[in-house]
């Protein structure tokens, strides 16, 4: 079983749509959770951290369900510039700086 | 953005060649990382260096040899690679002792092709 699993997509949505991505992780002792964004042929960049209480940053909302080992990202009012691959990232229990990446979910926002 | 730089950006090498990838971070971080990104696969962590000391080697073959002379520079020495080693090699850096310890900043990567 993969440590971090995501639906690779692609998700094709019209501008203005709301889209949600899910991610599951296998290690119940995982400590920290993130969403990174990677544009085509570019490096990954941190989009947002994910907290147990859920957190919002503008049009983006991230949620964590530790009991189900499940993370989600909701994007409201999609823009063309949101087109990218969204990487779910988990850290193991020890503070070694190690990040475990999912394969990524590709989003394509159409005009 | 010039926070983390990598050279070269593209590299084509034969299986008998020896080459090195270079990474430099200008962010004052104390930890540096090498990742491999192959098509259709998740990013794979290869090595972690914390204050110049290697703290993680993710079962990487010995044909990849990292070197970290100081907290700002990281090298990946390559020799007798295989075609399946063709991938995007990404360097990253972060703080490990304060602030947001897991926010890693990535360089643009070196796209490596082994022929």
PDB file of C-alpha atoms in Angstrom:
ATOM      1  CA  UNK A   1       0.000   0.000   0.000  1.00  0.00           C
ATOM      2  CA  UNK A   2       1.331   3.467  -0.864  1.00  0.00           C
ATOM      3  CA  UNK A   3       2.164   5.684   2.103  1.00  0.00           C
ATOM      4  CA  UNK A   4       0.216   8.593   0.621  1.00  0.00           C
ATOM      5  CA  UNK A   5      -2.499   7.987  -1.960  1.00  0.00           C
ATOM      6  CA  UNK A   6      -4.155  10.478  -4.256  1.00  0.00           C
ATOM      7  CA  UNK A   7      -6.379  10.211  -7.288  1.00  0.00           C
ATOM      8  CA  UNK A   8      -4.096  11.394 -10.106  1.00  0.00           C
ATOM      9  CA  UNK A   9      -7.019  12.833 -12.098  1.00  0.00           C
ATOM     10  CA  UNK A  10      -6.990  14.882 -14.220  1.00  0.00           C
ATOM     11  CA  UNK A  11      -9.859  16.924 -12.870  1.00  0.00           C
ATOM     12  CA  UNK A  12     -11.205  19.146 -15.646  1.00  0.00           C
ATOM     13  CA  UNK A  13     -13.450  21.910 -14.310  1.00  0.00           C
ATOM     14  CA  UNK A  14     -14.833  25.198 -15.677  1.00  0.00           C
ATOM     15  CA  UNK A  15     -13.775  28.539 -14.251  1.00  0.00           C
ATOM     16  CA  UNK A  16     -15.745  29.394 -11.150  1.00  0.00           C
ATOM     17  CA  UNK A  17     -16.333  25.782 -10.165  1.00  0.00           C
ATOM     18  CA  UNK A  18     -15.671  24.328  -6.733  1.00  0.00           C
ATOM     19  CA  UNK A  19     -13.418  21.293  -6.730  1.00  0.00           C
ATOM     20  CA  UNK A  20     -12.242  19.002  -3.945  1.00  0.00           C
ATOM     21  CA  UNK A  21      -9.258  16.692  -3.752  1.00  0.00           C
ATOM     22  CA  UNK A  22      -8.777  13.896  -1.265  1.00  0.00           C
ATOM     23  CA  UNK A  23      -5.750  12.123   0.050  1.00  0.00           C
ATOM     24  CA  UNK A  24      -5.283   9.160   2.398  1.00  0.00           C
ATOM     25  CA  UNK A  25      -2.179   8.216   4.350  1.00  0.00           C
ATOM     26  CA  UNK A  26      -1.212   4.863   5.807  1.00  0.00           C
ATOM     27  CA  UNK A  27       0.845   5.746   8.896  1.00  0.00           C
ATOM     28  CA  UNK A  28      -1.419   6.638  11.799  1.00  0.00           C
ATOM     29  CA  UNK A  29       1.573   8.166  13.633  1.00  0.00           C
ATOM     30  CA  UNK A  30       2.105  10.814  10.947  1.00  0.00           C
ATOM     31  CA  UNK A  31       2.570  14.229  12.508  1.00  0.00           C
ATOM     32  CA  UNK A  32       2.189  17.017   9.998  1.00  0.00           C
ATOM     33  CA  UNK A  33       0.303  17.468   6.773  1.00  0.00           C
ATOM     34  CA  UNK A  34       0.619  19.824   3.840  1.00  0.00           C
ATOM     35  CA  UNK A  35      -0.574  20.598   0.364  1.00  0.00           C
ATOM     36  CA  UNK A  36       2.091  21.586  -2.138  1.00  0.00           C
ATOM     37  CA  UNK A  37       1.413  22.865  -5.638  1.00  0.00           C
ATOM     38  CA  UNK A  38       3.535  21.986  -8.659  1.00  0.00           C
ATOM     39  CA  UNK A  39       3.101  23.771 -11.971  1.00  0.00           C
ATOM     40  CA  UNK A  40       4.055  22.000 -15.173  1.00  0.00           C
ATOM     41  CA  UNK A  41       7.839  21.555 -15.401  1.00  0.00           C
ATOM     42  CA  UNK A  42       8.381  23.616 -12.248  1.00  0.00           C
ATOM     43  CA  UNK A  43       9.371  22.842  -8.675  1.00  0.00           C
ATOM     44  CA  UNK A  44       6.829  22.133  -5.912  1.00  0.00           C
ATOM     45  CA  UNK A  45       5.841  25.053  -3.666  1.00  0.00           C
ATOM     46  CA  UNK A  46       4.048  24.980  -0.334  1.00  0.00           C
ATOM     47  CA  UNK A  47       0.380  25.882  -0.743  1.00  0.00           C
ATOM     48  CA  UNK A  48      -0.779  25.437   2.836  1.00  0.00           C
ATOM     49  CA  UNK A  49      -0.362  23.430   5.989  1.00  0.00           C
ATOM     50  CA  UNK A  50      -3.270  21.300   7.186  1.00  0.00           C
ATOM     51  CA  UNK A  51      -4.386  21.522  10.812  1.00  0.00           C
ATOM     52  CA  UNK A  52      -6.707  19.258  12.771  1.00  0.00           C
ATOM     53  CA  UNK A  53      -9.190  22.081  13.203  1.00  0.00           C
ATOM     54  CA  UNK A  54      -9.240  22.772   9.476  1.00  0.00           C
ATOM     55  CA  UNK A  55      -7.862  25.939   7.954  1.00  0.00           C
ATOM     56  CA  UNK A  56      -8.710  28.354   5.205  1.00  0.00           C
ATOM     57  CA  UNK A  57      -6.590  30.624   3.025  1.00  0.00           C
ATOM     58  CA  UNK A  58      -8.720  32.685   0.684  1.00  0.00           C
ATOM     59  CA  UNK A  59     -10.412  30.324  -1.766  1.00  0.00           C
ATOM     60  CA  UNK A  60      -8.580  27.294  -0.385  1.00  0.00           C
ATOM     61  CA  UNK A  61      -9.756  25.179   2.549  1.00  0.00           C
ATOM     62  CA  UNK A  62      -7.825  22.222   3.948  1.00  0.00           C
ATOM     63  CA  UNK A  63      -9.170  19.650   6.369  1.00  0.00           C
ATOM     64  CA  UNK A  64      -7.673  16.744   8.278  1.00  0.00           C
ATOM     65  CA  UNK A  65      -9.466  13.700   9.652  1.00  0.00           C
ATOM     66  CA  UNK A  66      -6.981  11.777  11.777  1.00  0.00           C
ATOM     67  CA  UNK A  67      -9.446   8.996  12.636  1.00  0.00           C
ATOM     68  CA  UNK A  68      -9.921   8.196   8.948  1.00  0.00           C
ATOM     69  CA  UNK A  69      -6.358   9.191   7.974  1.00  0.00           C
ATOM     70  CA  UNK A  70      -7.745  11.468   5.338  1.00  0.00           C
ATOM     71  CA  UNK A  71      -6.835  14.964   4.125  1.00  0.00           C
ATOM     72  CA  UNK A  72      -8.809  17.164   1.781  1.00  0.00           C
ATOM     73  CA  UNK A  73      -8.344  20.365  -0.203  1.00  0.00           C
ATOM     74  CA  UNK A  74     -11.273  22.423  -1.409  1.00  0.00           C
ATOM     75  CA  UNK A  75     -10.844  25.135  -4.023  1.00  0.00           C
ATOM     76  CA  UNK A  76     -13.720  27.546  -4.509  1.00  0.00           C
ATOM     77  CA  UNK A  77     -14.313  29.829  -7.501  1.00  0.00           C
ATOM     78  CA  UNK A  78     -11.585  28.129  -9.571  1.00  0.00           C
ATOM     79  CA  UNK A  79      -9.331  30.341 -11.669  1.00  0.00           C
ATOM     80  CA  UNK A  80      -7.391  29.430 -14.790  1.00  0.00           C
ATOM     81  CA  UNK A  81      -4.237  30.026 -12.767  1.00  0.00           C
ATOM     82  CA  UNK A  82      -5.218  27.230 -10.367  1.00  0.00           C
ATOM     83  CA  UNK A  83      -4.337  24.696 -13.076  1.00  0.00           C
ATOM     84  CA  UNK A  84      -1.498  22.654 -11.593  1.00  0.00           C
ATOM     85  CA  UNK A  85      -0.733  19.393  -9.817  1.00  0.00           C
ATOM     86  CA  UNK A  86      -1.603  19.368  -6.117  1.00  0.00           C
ATOM     87  CA  UNK A  87       0.640  17.214  -3.946  1.00  0.00           C
ATOM     88  CA  UNK A  88      -0.501  15.795  -0.637  1.00  0.00           C
ATOM     89  CA  UNK A  89       2.429  15.631   1.781  1.00  0.00           C
ATOM     90  CA  UNK A  90       2.803  13.900   5.125  1.00  0.00           C
ATOM     91  CA  UNK A  91       5.602  13.776   7.669  1.00  0.00           C
ATOM     92  CA  UNK A  92       6.415  10.655   9.686  1.00  0.00           C
ATOM     93  CA  UNK A  93       6.451  10.741  13.452  1.00  0.00           C
ATOM     94  CA  UNK A  94      10.087  11.737  13.856  1.00  0.00           C
ATOM     95  CA  UNK A  95      11.286  15.277  13.253  1.00  0.00           C
ATOM     96  CA  UNK A  96      13.886  14.516  10.591  1.00  0.00           C
ATOM     97  CA  UNK A  97      12.533  16.895   7.994  1.00  0.00           C
ATOM     98  CA  UNK A  98      11.434  13.927   5.896  1.00  0.00           C
ATOM     99  CA  UNK A  99       8.423  14.602   3.686  1.00  0.00           C
ATOM    100  CA  UNK A 100       6.415  11.820   2.049  1.00  0.00           C
ATOM    101  CA  UNK A 101       4.702  12.932  -1.143  1.00  0.00           C
ATOM    102  CA  UNK A 102       1.640  11.588  -2.858  1.00  0.00           C
ATOM    103  CA  UNK A 103       1.657  11.184  -6.605  1.00  0.00           C
ATOM    104  CA  UNK A 104      -0.342  14.371  -7.017  1.00  0.00           C
ATOM    105  CA  UNK A 105      -3.743  15.291  -8.427  1.00  0.00           C
ATOM    106  CA  UNK A 106      -3.795  17.261 -11.658  1.00  0.00           C
ATOM    107  CA  UNK A 107      -6.315  20.074 -11.997  1.00  0.00           C
ATOM    108  CA  UNK A 108      -7.122  21.718 -15.303  1.00  0.00           C
ATOM    109  CA  UNK A 109      -9.407  24.737 -15.122  1.00  0.00           C
ATOM    110  CA  UNK A 110     -11.032  25.561 -18.465  1.00  0.00           C
ATOM    111  CA  UNK A 111     -12.423  28.936 -19.595  1.00  0.00           C
TER     112      UNK A 111
ATOM    113  CA  UNK B   1      13.298  33.438  -7.496  1.00  0.00           C
ATOM    114  CA  UNK B   2      16.859  32.759  -6.376  1.00  0.00           C
ATOM    115  CA  UNK B   3      16.289  31.183  -2.928  1.00  0.00           C
ATOM    116  CA  UNK B   4      17.496  27.739  -4.042  1.00  0.00           C
ATOM    117  CA  UNK B   5      19.512  27.410  -7.222  1.00  0.00           C
ATOM    118  CA  UNK B   6      20.549  24.276  -9.077  1.00  0.00           C
ATOM    119  CA  UNK B   7      23.034  23.693 -11.864  1.00  0.00           C
ATOM    120  CA  UNK B   8      22.999  22.432 -14.478  1.00  0.00           C
ATOM    121  CA  UNK B   9      19.325  22.674 -15.393  1.00  0.00           C
ATOM    122  CA  UNK B  10      19.654  19.949 -18.015  1.00  0.00           C
ATOM    123  CA  UNK B  11      22.195  17.145 -18.268  1.00  0.00           C
ATOM    124  CA  UNK B  12      22.638  14.318 -20.744  1.00  0.00           C
ATOM    125  CA  UNK B  13      25.218  11.722 -19.804  1.00  0.00           C
ATOM    126  CA  UNK B  14      26.316   8.303 -20.890  1.00  0.00           C
ATOM    127  CA  UNK B  15      26.324   5.335 -18.537  1.00  0.00           C
ATOM    128  CA  UNK B  16      30.102   5.468 -18.117  1.00  0.00           C
ATOM    129  CA  UNK B  17      30.323   9.202 -17.408  1.00  0.00           C
ATOM    130  CA  UNK B  18      30.879  10.919 -14.079  1.00  0.00           C
ATOM    131  CA  UNK B  19      29.073  14.184 -13.430  1.00  0.00           C
ATOM    132  CA  UNK B  20      27.950  16.277 -10.469  1.00  0.00           C
ATOM    133  CA  UNK B  21      24.797  18.216  -9.687  1.00  0.00           C
ATOM    134  CA  UNK B  22      25.108  21.352  -7.607  1.00  0.00           C
ATOM    135  CA  UNK B  23      22.615  23.027  -5.291  1.00  0.00           C
ATOM    136  CA  UNK B  24      22.983  26.278  -3.364  1.00  0.00           C
ATOM    137  CA  UNK B  25      20.525  27.849  -0.950  1.00  0.00           C
ATOM    138  CA  UNK B  26      20.532  31.536  -0.015  1.00  0.00           C
ATOM    139  CA  UNK B  27      17.852  31.287   2.686  1.00  0.00           C
ATOM    140  CA  UNK B  28      19.973  30.663   5.780  1.00  0.00           C
ATOM    141  CA  UNK B  29      18.469  27.196   6.243  1.00  0.00           C
ATOM    142  CA  UNK B  30      20.252  24.410   8.080  1.00  0.00           C
ATOM    143  CA  UNK B  31      18.852  21.360   6.285  1.00  0.00           C
ATOM    144  CA  UNK B  32      19.142  20.331   2.641  1.00  0.00           C
ATOM    145  CA  UNK B  33      17.575  17.521   0.672  1.00  0.00           C
ATOM    146  CA  UNK B  34      17.860  15.637  -2.619  1.00  0.00           C
ATOM    147  CA  UNK B  35      14.702  14.272  -4.257  1.00  0.00           C
ATOM    148  CA  UNK B  36      14.116  12.281  -7.428  1.00  0.00           C
ATOM    149  CA  UNK B  37      10.970  12.850  -9.487  1.00  0.00           C
ATOM    150  CA  UNK B  38      10.250  10.300 -12.215  1.00  0.00           C
ATOM    151  CA  UNK B  39       7.307  10.449 -14.577  1.00  0.00           C
ATOM    152  CA  UNK B  40       4.056   9.185 -13.044  1.00  0.00           C
ATOM    153  CA  UNK B  41       5.706   8.626  -9.651  1.00  0.00           C
ATOM    154  CA  UNK B  42       5.690  10.605  -6.406  1.00  0.00           C
ATOM    155  CA  UNK B  43       8.728  12.605  -5.381  1.00  0.00           C
ATOM    156  CA  UNK B  44      11.171  10.241  -3.713  1.00  0.00           C
ATOM    157  CA  UNK B  45      13.396  11.521  -0.938  1.00  0.00           C
ATOM    158  CA  UNK B  46      17.007  10.456  -1.506  1.00  0.00           C
ATOM    159  CA  UNK B  47      19.139  12.166   1.134  1.00  0.00           C
ATOM    160  CA  UNK B  48      18.751  14.583   4.049  1.00  0.00           C
ATOM    161  CA  UNK B  49      21.532  16.711   5.477  1.00  0.00           C
ATOM    162  CA  UNK B  50      21.102  18.564   8.768  1.00  0.00           C
ATOM    163  CA  UNK B  51      23.924  20.973   9.703  1.00  0.00           C
ATOM    164  CA  UNK B  52      26.116  19.243   7.077  1.00  0.00           C
ATOM    165  CA  UNK B  53      25.554  15.797   8.607  1.00  0.00           C
ATOM    166  CA  UNK B  54      23.696  13.157   6.599  1.00  0.00           C
ATOM    167  CA  UNK B  55      20.668  12.109   8.612  1.00  0.00           C
ATOM    168  CA  UNK B  56      18.771  10.126   6.003  1.00  0.00           C
ATOM    169  CA  UNK B  57      19.759   7.856   3.143  1.00  0.00           C
ATOM    170  CA  UNK B  58      16.622   6.413   1.632  1.00  0.00           C
ATOM    171  CA  UNK B  59      18.232   3.193   0.327  1.00  0.00           C
ATOM    172  CA  UNK B  60      19.795   5.044  -2.576  1.00  0.00           C
ATOM    173  CA  UNK B  61      22.202   3.059  -4.821  1.00  0.00           C
ATOM    174  CA  UNK B  62      25.875   3.875  -4.334  1.00  0.00           C
ATOM    175  CA  UNK B  63      26.145   5.241  -7.868  1.00  0.00           C
ATOM    176  CA  UNK B  64      24.617   8.387  -6.296  1.00  0.00           C
ATOM    177  CA  UNK B  65      27.013  10.013  -3.855  1.00  0.00           C
ATOM    178  CA  UNK B  66      25.987  13.162  -1.963  1.00  0.00           C
ATOM    179  CA  UNK B  67      28.328  15.755  -0.517  1.00  0.00           C
ATOM    180  CA  UNK B  68      27.451  18.650   1.781  1.00  0.00           C
ATOM    181  CA  UNK B  69      30.518  20.844   2.484  1.00  0.00           C
ATOM    182  CA  UNK B  70      28.474  23.467   4.379  1.00  0.00           C
ATOM    183  CA  UNK B  71      24.878  24.352   5.158  1.00  0.00           C
ATOM    184  CA  UNK B  72      24.486  26.327   1.924  1.00  0.00           C
ATOM    185  CA  UNK B  73      25.844  23.871  -0.632  1.00  0.00           C
ATOM    186  CA  UNK B  74      24.853  20.368  -1.621  1.00  0.00           C
ATOM    187  CA  UNK B  75      26.225  18.183  -4.385  1.00  0.00           C
ATOM    188  CA  UNK B  76      25.111  14.936  -5.942  1.00  0.00           C
ATOM    189  CA  UNK B  77      27.936  13.039  -7.623  1.00  0.00           C
ATOM    190  CA  UNK B  78      26.826  10.642 -10.329  1.00  0.00           C
ATOM    191  CA  UNK B  79      28.746   7.703 -11.817  1.00  0.00           C
ATOM    192  CA  UNK B  80      27.886   4.636 -13.893  1.00  0.00           C
ATOM    193  CA  UNK B  81      24.202   5.550 -13.977  1.00  0.00           C
ATOM    194  CA  UNK B  82      21.492   3.479 -15.628  1.00  0.00           C
ATOM    195  CA  UNK B  83      18.831   4.671 -18.089  1.00  0.00           C
ATOM    196  CA  UNK B  84      16.182   4.249 -15.370  1.00  0.00           C
ATOM    197  CA  UNK B  85      17.977   6.966 -13.397  1.00  0.00           C
ATOM    198  CA  UNK B  86      16.724   9.509 -15.929  1.00  0.00           C
ATOM    199  CA  UNK B  87      14.497  11.872 -13.946  1.00  0.00           C
ATOM    200  CA  UNK B  88      14.159  15.351 -12.500  1.00  0.00           C
ATOM    201  CA  UNK B  89      16.464  15.779  -9.497  1.00  0.00           C
ATOM    202  CA  UNK B  90      15.249  18.394  -7.065  1.00  0.00           C
ATOM    203  CA  UNK B  91      17.134  20.008  -4.240  1.00  0.00           C
ATOM    204  CA  UNK B  92      15.317  21.579  -1.293  1.00  0.00           C
ATOM    205  CA  UNK B  93      16.187  23.339   1.943  1.00  0.00           C
ATOM    206  CA  UNK B  94      14.443  24.133   5.209  1.00  0.00           C
ATOM    207  CA  UNK B  95      14.910  25.051   8.845  1.00  0.00           C
ATOM    208  CA  UNK B  96      14.743  22.022  11.098  1.00  0.00           C
ATOM    209  CA  UNK B  97      15.022  23.643  14.493  1.00  0.00           C
ATOM    210  CA  UNK B  98      12.612  26.577  14.472  1.00  0.00           C
ATOM    211  CA  UNK B  99       9.728  28.218  12.708  1.00  0.00           C
ATOM    212  CA  UNK B 100       7.921  25.959  10.240  1.00  0.00           C
ATOM    213  CA  UNK B 101      10.302  22.992  10.248  1.00  0.00           C
ATOM    214  CA  UNK B 102       8.746  21.207   7.350  1.00  0.00           C
ATOM    215  CA  UNK B 103       8.278  24.029   4.885  1.00  0.00           C
ATOM    216  CA  UNK B 104      10.767  23.059   2.246  1.00  0.00           C
ATOM    217  CA  UNK B 105      11.833  25.390  -0.530  1.00  0.00           C
ATOM    218  CA  UNK B 106      12.710  23.665  -3.764  1.00  0.00           C
ATOM    219  CA  UNK B 107      15.157  24.547  -6.484  1.00  0.00           C
ATOM    220  CA  UNK B 108      14.130  24.394 -10.159  1.00  0.00           C
ATOM    221  CA  UNK B 109      15.654  20.940 -10.587  1.00  0.00           C
ATOM    222  CA  UNK B 110      18.111  19.282 -12.939  1.00  0.00           C
ATOM    223  CA  UNK B 111      16.525  17.233 -15.707  1.00  0.00           C
ATOM    224  CA  UNK B 112      18.854  14.281 -16.182  1.00  0.00           C
ATOM    225  CA  UNK B 113      18.852  11.955 -19.170  1.00  0.00           C
ATOM    226  CA  UNK B 114      21.065   8.871 -19.106  1.00  0.00           C
ATOM    227  CA  UNK B 115      21.787   7.399 -22.534  1.00  0.00           C
TER     228      UNK B 115
END
